[in-house]
PDB file of C-alpha atoms in Angstrom:
ATOM      1  CA  MET O 230      70.010 -93.816 143.087  1.00 53.00           C
ATOM      2  CA  PHE O 231      69.364 -94.265 139.354  1.00 56.00           C
ATOM      3  CA  ALA O 232      69.444 -98.039 139.810  1.00 57.00           C
ATOM      4  CA  VAL O 233      66.903 -97.815 142.644  1.00 59.00           C
ATOM      5  CA  ASN O 234      64.540 -95.590 140.631  1.00 63.00           C
ATOM      6  CA  ALA O 235      64.794 -97.680 137.479  1.00 65.00           C
ATOM      7  CA  THR O 236      64.330-100.969 139.318  1.00 62.00           C
ATOM      8  CA  ASN O 237      61.217 -99.700 141.084  1.00 62.00           C
ATOM      9  CA  LYS O 238      59.669 -98.462 137.838  1.00 67.00           C
ATOM     10  CA  ILE O 239      60.314-101.862 136.244  1.00 67.00           C
ATOM     11  CA  HIS O 240      58.851-103.639 139.290  1.00 62.00           C
ATOM     12  CA  ASP O 241      55.711-101.516 138.890  1.00 65.00           C
ATOM     13  CA  ILE O 242      55.440-102.558 135.231  1.00 64.00           C
ATOM     14  CA  ILE O 243      55.885-106.222 136.153  1.00 63.00           C
ATOM     15  CA  SER O 244      53.287-105.931 138.901  1.00 57.00           C
ATOM     16  CA  LYS O 245      50.743-104.423 136.457  1.00 58.00           C
ATOM     17  CA  ARG O 246      51.468-106.574 133.390  1.00 61.00           C
ATOM     18  CA  GLY O 247      52.553-109.833 135.012  1.00 58.00           C
ATOM     19  CA  VAL O 248      55.808-111.777 135.366  1.00 56.00           C
ATOM     20  CA  GLU O 249      55.551-112.951 131.736  1.00 64.00           C
ATOM     21  CA  THR O 250      56.831-109.487 130.731  1.00 67.00           C
ATOM     22  CA  ILE O 251      60.199-110.074 132.474  1.00 70.00           C
ATOM     23  CA  PRO O 252      61.943-111.789 129.497  1.00 74.00           C
ATOM     24  CA  SER O 253      60.912-108.932 127.182  1.00 76.00           C
ATOM     25  CA  ILE O 254      62.150-106.314 129.665  1.00 75.00           C
ATOM     26  CA  LEU O 255      65.461-108.118 130.158  1.00 75.00           C
ATOM     27  CA  LYS O 256      65.897-108.338 126.384  1.00 80.00           C
ATOM     28  CA  GLN O 257      65.430-104.578 126.031  1.00 79.00           C
ATOM     29  CA  ILE O 258      67.925-103.914 128.829  1.00 75.00           C
ATOM     30  CA  ASP O 259      70.434-106.281 127.199  1.00 80.00           C
ATOM     31  CA  GLU O 260      70.057-104.438 123.884  1.00 82.00           C
ATOM     32  CA  PHE O 261      70.669-101.138 125.655  1.00 80.00           C
ATOM     33  CA  LYS O 262      73.749-102.663 127.305  1.00 78.00           C
ATOM     34  CA  GLN O 263      75.133-103.653 123.925  1.00 82.00           C
ATOM     35  CA  GLU O 264      74.551-100.148 122.561  1.00 81.00           C
ATOM     36  CA  ASN O 265      76.460 -98.670 125.498  1.00 79.00           C
ATOM     37  CA  LYS O 266      79.101-101.333 126.049  1.00 77.00           C
ATOM     38  CA  GLU O 267      81.890 -98.716 126.116  1.00 77.00           C
ATOM     39  CA  ASN O 268      80.315 -96.919 129.071  1.00 78.00           C
ATOM     40  CA  GLN O 269      81.378 -98.794 132.202  1.00 76.00           C
ATOM     41  CA  ARG O 270      79.126 -96.805 134.543  1.00 71.00           C
ATOM     42  CA  VAL O 271      76.057 -97.661 132.461  1.00 70.00           C
ATOM     43  CA  GLN O 272      77.106-101.315 132.405  1.00 72.00           C
ATOM     44  CA  THR O 273      77.444-101.404 136.198  1.00 71.00           C
ATOM     45  CA  LEU O 274      74.070 -99.740 136.783  1.00 69.00           C
ATOM     46  CA  LEU O 275      72.317-102.054 134.336  1.00 71.00           C
ATOM     47  CA  ASP O 276      73.887-105.098 135.975  1.00 72.00           C
ATOM     48  CA  ILE O 277      72.441-103.961 139.327  1.00 67.00           C
ATOM     49  CA  ILE O 278      69.004-103.485 137.751  1.00 69.00           C
ATOM     50  CA  ILE O 279      69.110-106.899 136.056  1.00 71.00           C
ATOM     51  CA  SER O 280      70.173-108.551 139.305  1.00 68.00           C
ATOM     52  CA  ASN O 281      67.222-107.009 141.167  1.00 66.00           C
ATOM     53  CA  ILE O 282      64.705-107.898 138.457  1.00 66.00           C
ATOM     54  CA  ASN O 283      65.866-111.514 138.439  1.00 62.00           C
ATOM     55  CA  ASN O 284      65.845-111.709 142.203  1.00 60.00           C
ATOM     56  CA  LYS O 285      62.317-112.823 143.153  1.00 62.00           C
ATOM     57  CA  ASP O 286      63.367-112.845 146.796  1.00 68.00           C
ATOM     58  CA  SER O 287      64.092-109.115 146.526  1.00 73.00           C
ATOM     59  CA  ILE O 288      60.549-108.368 145.364  1.00 73.00           C
ATOM     60  CA  ALA O 289      59.109-110.614 148.089  1.00 80.00           C
ATOM     61  CA  ILE O 290      61.136-108.866 150.817  1.00 84.00           C
ATOM     62  CA  GLN O 291      60.051-105.426 149.602  1.00 83.00           C
ATOM     63  CA  GLU O 292      56.419-106.498 149.710  1.00 84.00           C
ATOM     64  CA  LYS O 293      56.891-107.932 153.225  1.00 89.00           C
ATOM     65  CA  ILE O 294      58.390-104.612 154.375  1.00 90.00           C
ATOM     66  CA  LEU O 295      55.262-102.817 153.128  1.00 88.00           C
ATOM     67  CA  GLN O 296      53.049-105.376 154.875  1.00 89.00           C
ATOM     68  CA  GLU O 297      54.861-104.733 158.167  1.00 90.00           C
ATOM     69  CA  LEU O 298      54.264-100.982 157.795  1.00 89.00           C
ATOM     70  CA  ASN O 299      50.531-101.625 157.385  1.00 87.00           C
ATOM     71  CA  LYS O 300      50.241-103.442 160.707  1.00 85.00           C
ATOM     72  CA  ILE O 301      48.141-101.795 163.400  1.00 81.00           C
ATOM     73  CA  ASP O 302      50.476-103.124 166.074  1.00 84.00           C
ATOM     74  CA  LEU O 303      54.241-102.676 166.126  1.00 85.00           C
ATOM     75  CA  PRO O 304      55.984-104.132 163.064  1.00 89.00           C
ATOM     76  CA  ASN O 305      58.357-107.066 163.292  1.00 89.00           C
ATOM     77  CA  LEU O 306      61.548-105.121 164.065  1.00 89.00           C
ATOM     78  CA  GLU O 307      63.605-108.300 164.074  1.00 90.00           C
ATOM     79  CA  PHE O 308      62.712-108.710 160.396  1.00 91.00           C
ATOM     80  CA  LEU O 309      62.998-105.008 159.457  1.00 89.00           C
ATOM     81  CA  TYR O 310      66.359-104.596 161.185  1.00 91.00           C
ATOM     82  CA  ASP O 311      67.845-107.771 159.725  1.00 88.00           C
ATOM     83  CA  GLU O 312      70.892-107.085 157.511  1.00 85.00           C
ATOM     84  CA  ASN O 313      69.292-108.857 154.566  1.00 83.00           C
ATOM     85  CA  THR O 314      66.158-106.693 154.882  1.00 88.00           C
ATOM     86  CA  ILE O 315      68.026-103.401 155.276  1.00 88.00           C
ATOM     87  CA  GLU O 316      69.604-103.633 151.818  1.00 82.00           C
ATOM     88  CA  HIS O 317      66.086-103.613 150.310  1.00 84.00           C
ATOM     89  CA  ILE O 318      64.834-100.602 152.277  1.00 88.00           C
ATOM     90  CA  PRO O 319      66.167 -97.993 149.768  1.00 85.00           C
ATOM     91  CA  PHE O 320      63.986 -99.541 147.041  1.00 81.00           C
ATOM     92  CA  VAL O 321      60.914 -99.362 149.284  1.00 87.00           C
ATOM     93  CA  LEU O 322      61.671 -95.783 150.380  1.00 88.00           C
ATOM     94  CA  ASP O 323      61.996 -94.676 146.779  1.00 84.00           C
ATOM     95  CA  ARG O 324      58.694 -96.322 145.865  1.00 83.00           C
ATOM     96  CA  LEU O 325      56.990 -94.609 148.807  1.00 89.00           C
ATOM     97  CA  ILE O 326      58.409 -91.187 147.882  1.00 88.00           C
ATOM     98  CA  GLU O 327      57.089 -91.498 144.349  1.00 84.00           C
ATOM     99  CA  GLN O 328      53.729 -92.753 145.634  1.00 86.00           C
ATOM    100  CA  LYS O 329      53.433 -89.842 148.098  1.00 91.00           C
ATOM    101  CA  GLN O 330      54.213 -87.325 145.352  1.00 90.00           C
ATOM    102  CA  VAL O 331      51.561 -88.816 143.071  1.00 89.00           C
ATOM    103  CA  GLU O 332      48.978 -88.745 145.887  1.00 91.00           C
ATOM    104  CA  PHE O 333      49.897 -85.146 146.749  1.00 93.00           C
ATOM    105  CA  TYR O 334      49.534 -83.909 143.160  1.00 94.00           C
ATOM    106  CA  LYS O 335      46.244 -85.761 142.884  1.00 93.00           C
ATOM    107  CA  LEU O 336      45.047 -84.091 146.096  1.00 93.00           C
ATOM    108  CA  LEU O 337      45.963 -80.639 144.749  1.00 94.00           C
ATOM    109  CA  GLU O 338      43.873 -81.283 141.638  1.00 93.00           C
ATOM    110  CA  THR O 339      40.730 -81.813 143.751  1.00 93.00           C
ATOM    111  CA  PRO O 340      38.246 -78.946 143.274  1.00 94.00           C
ATOM    112  CA  LEU O 341      37.870 -76.934 146.484  1.00 92.00           C
ATOM    113  CA  ASP O 342      34.140 -77.624 146.601  1.00 90.00           C
ATOM    114  CA  LYS O 343      34.952 -81.350 146.755  1.00 91.00           C
ATOM    115  CA  VAL O 344      37.517 -81.295 149.578  1.00 91.00           C
ATOM    116  CA  ASP O 345      36.537 -82.364 153.076  1.00 92.00           C
ATOM    117  CA  TRP O 346      38.026 -83.616 156.329  1.00 92.00           C
ATOM    118  CA  ASN O 347      38.017 -87.277 155.277  1.00 91.00           C
ATOM    119  CA  LEU O 348      40.053 -86.495 152.158  1.00 90.00           C
ATOM    120  CA  ILE O 349      42.811 -84.713 154.045  1.00 89.00           C
ATOM    121  CA  LYS O 350      42.686 -87.233 156.891  1.00 89.00           C
ATOM    122  CA  LYS O 351      43.269 -90.143 154.514  1.00 88.00           C
ATOM    123  CA  PHE O 352      46.209 -88.369 152.862  1.00 88.00           C
ATOM    124  CA  SER O 353      47.801 -87.399 156.180  1.00 84.00           C
ATOM    125  CA  GLN O 354      47.367 -90.738 157.926  1.00 79.00           C
ATOM    126  CA  ASP O 355      48.700 -92.855 155.051  1.00 75.00           C
ATOM    127  CA  ASP O 356      52.303 -92.005 155.855  1.00 85.00           C
ATOM    128  CA  LYS O 357      54.286 -95.212 155.455  1.00 89.00           C
ATOM    129  CA  LEU O 358      57.119 -93.118 154.002  1.00 90.00           C
ATOM    130  CA  ASN O 359      57.935 -91.178 157.180  1.00 89.00           C
ATOM    131  CA  TYR O 360      57.141 -94.248 159.291  1.00 90.00           C
ATOM    132  CA  LEU O 361      59.766 -96.355 157.517  1.00 92.00           C
ATOM    133  CA  TYR O 362      62.322 -93.542 157.503  1.00 92.00           C
ATOM    134  CA  SER O 363      61.793 -92.999 161.252  1.00 92.00           C
ATOM    135  CA  LEU O 364      62.464 -96.718 161.807  1.00 91.00           C
ATOM    136  CA  VAL O 365      65.738 -96.349 159.896  1.00 92.00           C
ATOM    137  CA  ILE O 366      66.653 -93.341 162.077  1.00 93.00           C
ATOM    138  CA  ASN O 367      65.802 -95.369 165.177  1.00 91.00           C
ATOM    139  CA  LEU O 368      67.988 -98.239 163.997  1.00 90.00           C
ATOM    140  CA  ASN O 369      70.842 -95.808 163.423  1.00 91.00           C
ATOM    141  CA  ASN O 370      70.460 -94.476 166.976  1.00 91.00           C
ATOM    142  CA  VAL O 371      70.404 -97.976 168.445  1.00 86.00           C
ATOM    143  CA  LYS O 372      72.923 -99.697 166.211  1.00 83.00           C
ATOM    144  CA  GLY O 373      74.335 -97.441 163.508  1.00 81.00           C
ATOM    145  CA  THR O 374      76.229 -99.001 160.620  1.00 83.00           C
ATOM    146  CA  ASP O 375      77.735 -97.589 157.432  1.00 85.00           C
ATOM    147  CA  GLN O 376      74.898 -99.182 155.475  1.00 84.00           C
ATOM    148  CA  VAL O 377      72.190 -97.520 157.597  1.00 87.00           C
ATOM    149  CA  ARG O 378      73.950 -94.148 157.571  1.00 88.00           C
ATOM    150  CA  PHE O 379      74.222 -94.381 153.786  1.00 86.00           C
ATOM    151  CA  ILE O 380      70.447 -94.929 153.489  1.00 86.00           C
ATOM    152  CA  ILE O 381      69.796 -91.873 155.671  1.00 89.00           C
ATOM    153  CA  GLN O 382      72.205 -89.777 153.630  1.00 86.00           C
ATOM    154  CA  MET O 383      70.713 -91.042 150.370  1.00 83.00           C
ATOM    155  CA  PHE O 384      67.129 -90.076 151.244  1.00 87.00           C
ATOM    156  CA  GLN O 385      67.406 -87.161 153.644  1.00 88.00           C
ATOM    157  CA  ASP O 386      67.454 -84.473 150.940  1.00 88.00           C
ATOM    158  CA  LYS O 387      64.649 -86.114 148.945  1.00 88.00           C
ATOM    159  CA  LEU O 388      62.422 -86.254 152.025  1.00 90.00           C
ATOM    160  CA  VAL O 389      63.206 -82.654 152.990  1.00 91.00           C
ATOM    161  CA  ASN O 390      62.435 -81.490 149.441  1.00 92.00           C
ATOM    162  CA  LEU O 391      59.102 -83.313 149.464  1.00 91.00           C
ATOM    163  CA  GLN O 392      58.221 -81.892 152.870  1.00 90.00           C
ATOM    164  CA  ASN O 393      59.135 -78.365 151.739  1.00 92.00           C
ATOM    165  CA  GLU O 394      57.032 -78.755 148.624  1.00 92.00           C
ATOM    166  CA  MET O 395      54.044 -79.599 150.807  1.00 92.00           C
ATOM    167  CA  THR O 396      54.774 -76.986 153.491  1.00 91.00           C
ATOM    168  CA  TYR O 397      55.023 -74.088 151.027  1.00 93.00           C
ATOM    169  CA  SER O 398      52.246 -75.178 148.676  1.00 93.00           C
ATOM    170  CA  LYS O 399      49.607 -72.458 148.344  1.00 94.00           C
ATOM    171  CA  PRO O 400      47.004 -74.869 146.829  1.00 94.00           C
ATOM    172  CA  TYR O 401      47.550 -77.222 149.784  1.00 94.00           C
ATOM    173  CA  TYR O 402      47.085 -74.282 152.161  1.00 94.00           C
ATOM    174  CA  GLN O 403      43.854 -73.343 150.363  1.00 95.00           C
ATOM    175  CA  ILE O 404      42.543 -76.880 150.889  1.00 95.00           C
ATOM    176  CA  TYR O 405      43.030 -76.537 154.643  1.00 94.00           C
ATOM    177  CA  LYS O 406      41.503 -73.047 154.623  1.00 94.00           C
ATOM    178  CA  THR O 407      38.448 -74.463 152.865  1.00 94.00           C
ATOM    179  CA  ILE O 408      38.089 -77.324 155.357  1.00 94.00           C
ATOM    180  CA  GLN O 409      38.522 -74.823 158.205  1.00 92.00           C
ATOM    181  CA  LYS O 410      35.139 -73.317 157.240  1.00 92.00           C
ATOM    182  CA  ASP O 411      33.393 -76.686 157.649  1.00 91.00           C
ATOM    183  CA  THR O 412      30.955 -76.294 160.548  1.00 90.00           C
ATOM    184  CA  THR O 413      30.539 -80.081 160.929  1.00 92.00           C
ATOM    185  CA  LEU O 414      34.097 -80.603 162.227  1.00 92.00           C
ATOM    186  CA  ASN O 415      34.290 -81.852 165.793  1.00 93.00           C
ATOM    187  CA  ALA O 416      36.560 -80.167 168.353  1.00 93.00           C
ATOM    188  CA  GLU O 417      39.554 -82.430 167.689  1.00 93.00           C
ATOM    189  CA  GLU O 418      39.259 -82.148 163.901  1.00 92.00           C
ATOM    190  CA  LYS O 419      38.974 -78.355 164.136  1.00 93.00           C
ATOM    191  CA  ARG O 420      42.044 -78.221 166.385  1.00 94.00           C
ATOM    192  CA  ILE O 421      44.102 -80.228 163.848  1.00 93.00           C
ATOM    193  CA  VAL O 422      42.959 -78.090 160.889  1.00 93.00           C
ATOM    194  CA  ASP O 423      43.512 -74.794 162.763  1.00 94.00           C
ATOM    195  CA  LYS O 424      46.996 -75.925 163.762  1.00 94.00           C
ATOM    196  CA  ALA O 425      47.831 -76.866 160.141  1.00 92.00           C
ATOM    197  CA  VAL O 426      46.597 -73.492 158.856  1.00 93.00           C
ATOM    198  CA  LYS O 427      48.700 -71.692 161.464  1.00 94.00           C
ATOM    199  CA  MET O 428      51.783 -73.711 160.465  1.00 91.00           C
ATOM    200  CA  PHE O 429      51.229 -72.816 156.797  1.00 92.00           C
ATOM    201  CA  GLU O 430      50.949 -69.125 157.663  1.00 91.00           C
ATOM    202  CA  LEU O 431      54.052 -69.190 159.863  1.00 90.00           C
ATOM    203  CA  SER O 432      55.938 -70.898 157.026  1.00 81.00           C
TER     204      SER O 432
END
C-alpha cells in the first residue's frame, strides 16, 4: 500500500511539474536507497516505486482507466477487465480515494450561506471511486481471481472508513439541513435531500 500511495503522489508531482522532473525525482529516491541499503523492505518498496515511475505505459493505462469511468455510456469492460489493466487499478483507486477526501474536506469548509443543491449534486454525482470499485466487485462475481480478491481486500477498509467519515459527519449533515430549507428545490431534489437528512439522523 505504501508503494501505491508514494507512486501516486510522485505521479501527481510529475503531472504538475512536467516529465523533466523525473530524473531529479529518481536521483532523490536513489540517494534514499543508498542511505537505507541495509533495510531490505525499504529497498523492495523503492524498487517498485522506481519501476512504476519509469513505466510510461503504466501512467497511460491509469489515465485510460479514468477516461473510461468518465464515459456516459458503459465503459470498455474488455479493457478494464484485461489482466494487464487490473494490475493498475489499485493505483487508480488510491488516487480516487485521496481525491474524494480532498473534495469532501473542501465541501465541509464551504460557509453554510454559500451551499446549495448544485454544490452537493456535483459532489455526489462525481463518484468514480465507488463506480470503479463496483466494477472490481462485479469482476470478482463473474470471474474471481486471487489478484482481484486482493484488490478488494486492500481497499475495502479504506472505502468503509471514508464512507463512515461522511455518514457520521455533523458538518456534512448541517449542509443537507441547510439545503433542505431551500424553497426552490423541485420535488425530486427535495425527495433526495429529505432522504439524505433522514439517513444522517438514523445513523
